[in-house]
Amino acid sequence: ISRDALQRLQDTGRDQAVLISGESGAGKTESAKLVLSFVTEAVKGSGCWDETQVRQTNPVLESFGNAMTARNNNSSRFGKWLDLRFSS
């Protein structure tokens, strides 16, 4: 999914979105980490962004709104929106 979104961005120059949803404990946070990791590696060295800044994003995201539930000790209680901006 990450590869397809990145490829379409490169081919069309149009914004792309990846929606990750699911119930508590379904793996949304881990899926978001995988998307960020793939995109970071795919554009590494291209100069279109600072890879270090992207890798530091997830701990900040995880610090907001998480709580212990019966199913998950670190449950997201709302969706996450990541807006990645590339420069040419």
mmCIF file of C-alpha atoms in Angstrom:
data_model
loop_
_atom_site.group_PDB
_atom_site.id
_atom_site.type_symbol
_atom_site.label_atom_id
_atom_site.label_comp_id
_atom_site.label_asym_id
_atom_site.label_seq_id
_atom_site.Cartn_x
_atom_site.Cartn_y
_atom_site.Cartn_z
ATOM 1 C CA ILE A 1 0.000 0.000 0.000
ATOM 2 C CA SER A 2 2.808 2.401 0.903
ATOM 3 C CA ARG A 3 4.646 1.626 -2.329
ATOM 4 C CA ASP A 4 1.508 2.180 -4.404
ATOM 5 C CA ALA A 5 0.752 5.522 -2.723
ATOM 6 C CA LEU A 6 4.316 6.741 -3.197
ATOM 7 C CA GLN A 7 4.376 5.576 -6.826
ATOM 8 C CA ARG A 8 1.087 7.347 -7.595
ATOM 9 C CA LEU A 9 2.400 10.505 -5.953
ATOM 10 C CA GLN A 10 5.483 10.370 -8.174
ATOM 11 C CA ASP A 11 3.509 9.474 -11.325
ATOM 12 C CA THR A 12 0.669 11.963 -10.969
ATOM 13 C CA GLY A 13 1.982 14.660 -8.644
ATOM 14 C CA ARG A 14 -1.354 14.457 -6.822
ATOM 15 C CA ASP A 15 -1.827 14.079 -3.069
ATOM 16 C CA GLN A 16 -2.219 10.524 -1.791
ATOM 17 C CA ALA A 17 -3.847 9.199 1.383
ATOM 18 C CA VAL A 18 -3.475 5.962 3.312
ATOM 19 C CA LEU A 19 -6.281 5.247 5.759
ATOM 20 C CA ILE A 20 -5.413 2.924 8.639
ATOM 21 C CA SER A 21 -8.361 1.957 10.793
ATOM 22 C CA GLY A 22 -9.414 -0.776 13.170
ATOM 23 C CA GLU A 23 -10.521 -1.478 16.674
ATOM 24 C CA SER A 24 -8.344 -1.297 19.754
ATOM 25 C CA GLY A 25 -5.342 -3.594 19.493
ATOM 26 C CA ALA A 26 -5.733 -4.121 15.737
ATOM 27 C CA GLY A 27 -2.275 -2.719 14.940
ATOM 28 C CA LYS A 28 -2.993 0.799 13.684
ATOM 29 C CA THR A 29 0.056 2.307 15.372
ATOM 30 C CA GLU A 30 2.349 -0.445 14.100
ATOM 31 C CA SER A 31 0.901 -0.067 10.596
ATOM 32 C CA ALA A 32 1.542 3.681 10.686
ATOM 33 C CA LYS A 33 5.140 2.990 11.739
ATOM 34 C CA LEU A 34 5.556 0.633 8.770
ATOM 35 C CA VAL A 35 4.209 3.238 6.350
ATOM 36 C CA LEU A 36 6.580 5.892 7.734
ATOM 37 C CA SER A 37 9.505 3.479 7.645
ATOM 38 C CA PHE A 38 8.839 2.486 4.029
ATOM 39 C CA VAL A 39 8.414 6.048 2.783
ATOM 40 C CA THR A 40 11.496 7.211 4.683
ATOM 41 C CA GLU A 41 13.645 4.484 3.147
ATOM 42 C CA ALA A 42 12.149 4.963 -0.325
ATOM 43 C CA VAL A 43 13.034 8.667 -0.505
ATOM 44 C CA LYS A 44 16.277 8.467 1.488
ATOM 45 C CA GLY A 45 18.981 10.644 -0.005
ATOM 46 C CA SER A 46 16.579 12.410 -2.372
ATOM 47 C CA GLY A 47 16.839 15.665 -0.424
ATOM 48 C CA CYS A 48 13.061 16.102 -0.372
ATOM 49 C CA TRP A 49 12.922 15.884 3.439
ATOM 50 C CA ASP A 50 14.879 15.193 6.577
ATOM 51 C CA GLU A 51 14.604 11.466 7.373
ATOM 52 C CA THR A 52 15.538 12.073 11.015
ATOM 53 C CA GLN A 53 12.536 14.334 11.520
ATOM 54 C CA VAL A 54 10.180 11.730 10.065
ATOM 55 C CA ARG A 55 11.552 8.950 12.265
ATOM 56 C CA GLN A 56 11.076 11.155 15.336
ATOM 57 C CA THR A 57 7.389 11.751 14.530
ATOM 58 C CA ASN A 58 5.862 8.567 15.928
ATOM 59 C CA PRO A 59 6.919 8.934 19.603
ATOM 60 C CA VAL A 60 5.310 12.374 19.605
ATOM 61 C CA LEU A 61 2.104 10.973 18.101
ATOM 62 C CA GLU A 62 1.962 8.178 20.646
ATOM 63 C CA SER A 63 2.188 10.618 23.552
ATOM 64 C CA PHE A 64 -1.249 12.112 22.846
ATOM 65 C CA GLY A 65 -4.516 10.447 23.810
ATOM 66 C CA ASN A 66 -3.345 6.930 24.635
ATOM 67 C CA ALA A 67 -4.811 5.056 27.588
ATOM 68 C CA MET A 68 -4.946 1.597 29.122
ATOM 69 C CA THR A 69 -7.909 -0.528 28.063
ATOM 70 C CA ALA A 70 -8.909 -4.123 28.780
ATOM 71 C CA ARG A 71 -7.435 -5.150 25.404
ATOM 72 C CA ASN A 72 -4.362 -2.953 25.114
ATOM 73 C CA ASN A 73 -2.061 -1.197 27.618
ATOM 74 C CA ASN A 74 -1.331 1.642 25.191
ATOM 75 C CA SER A 75 -4.520 2.105 23.208
ATOM 76 C CA SER A 76 -5.066 4.968 20.768
ATOM 77 C CA ARG A 77 -8.353 6.595 21.596
ATOM 78 C CA PHE A 78 -8.638 8.491 18.331
ATOM 79 C CA GLY A 79 -7.317 8.363 14.777
ATOM 80 C CA LYS A 80 -3.946 9.697 13.707
ATOM 81 C CA TRP A 81 -3.447 12.042 10.796
ATOM 82 C CA LEU A 82 0.016 12.246 9.261
ATOM 83 C CA ASP A 83 0.595 14.929 6.639
ATOM 84 C CA LEU A 84 3.906 14.363 4.875
ATOM 85 C CA ARG A 85 5.075 17.195 2.659
ATOM 86 C CA PHE A 86 7.739 16.718 0.023
ATOM 87 C CA SER A 87 9.809 19.431 -1.577
ATOM 88 C CA SER A 88 11.037 19.126 -5.115
#
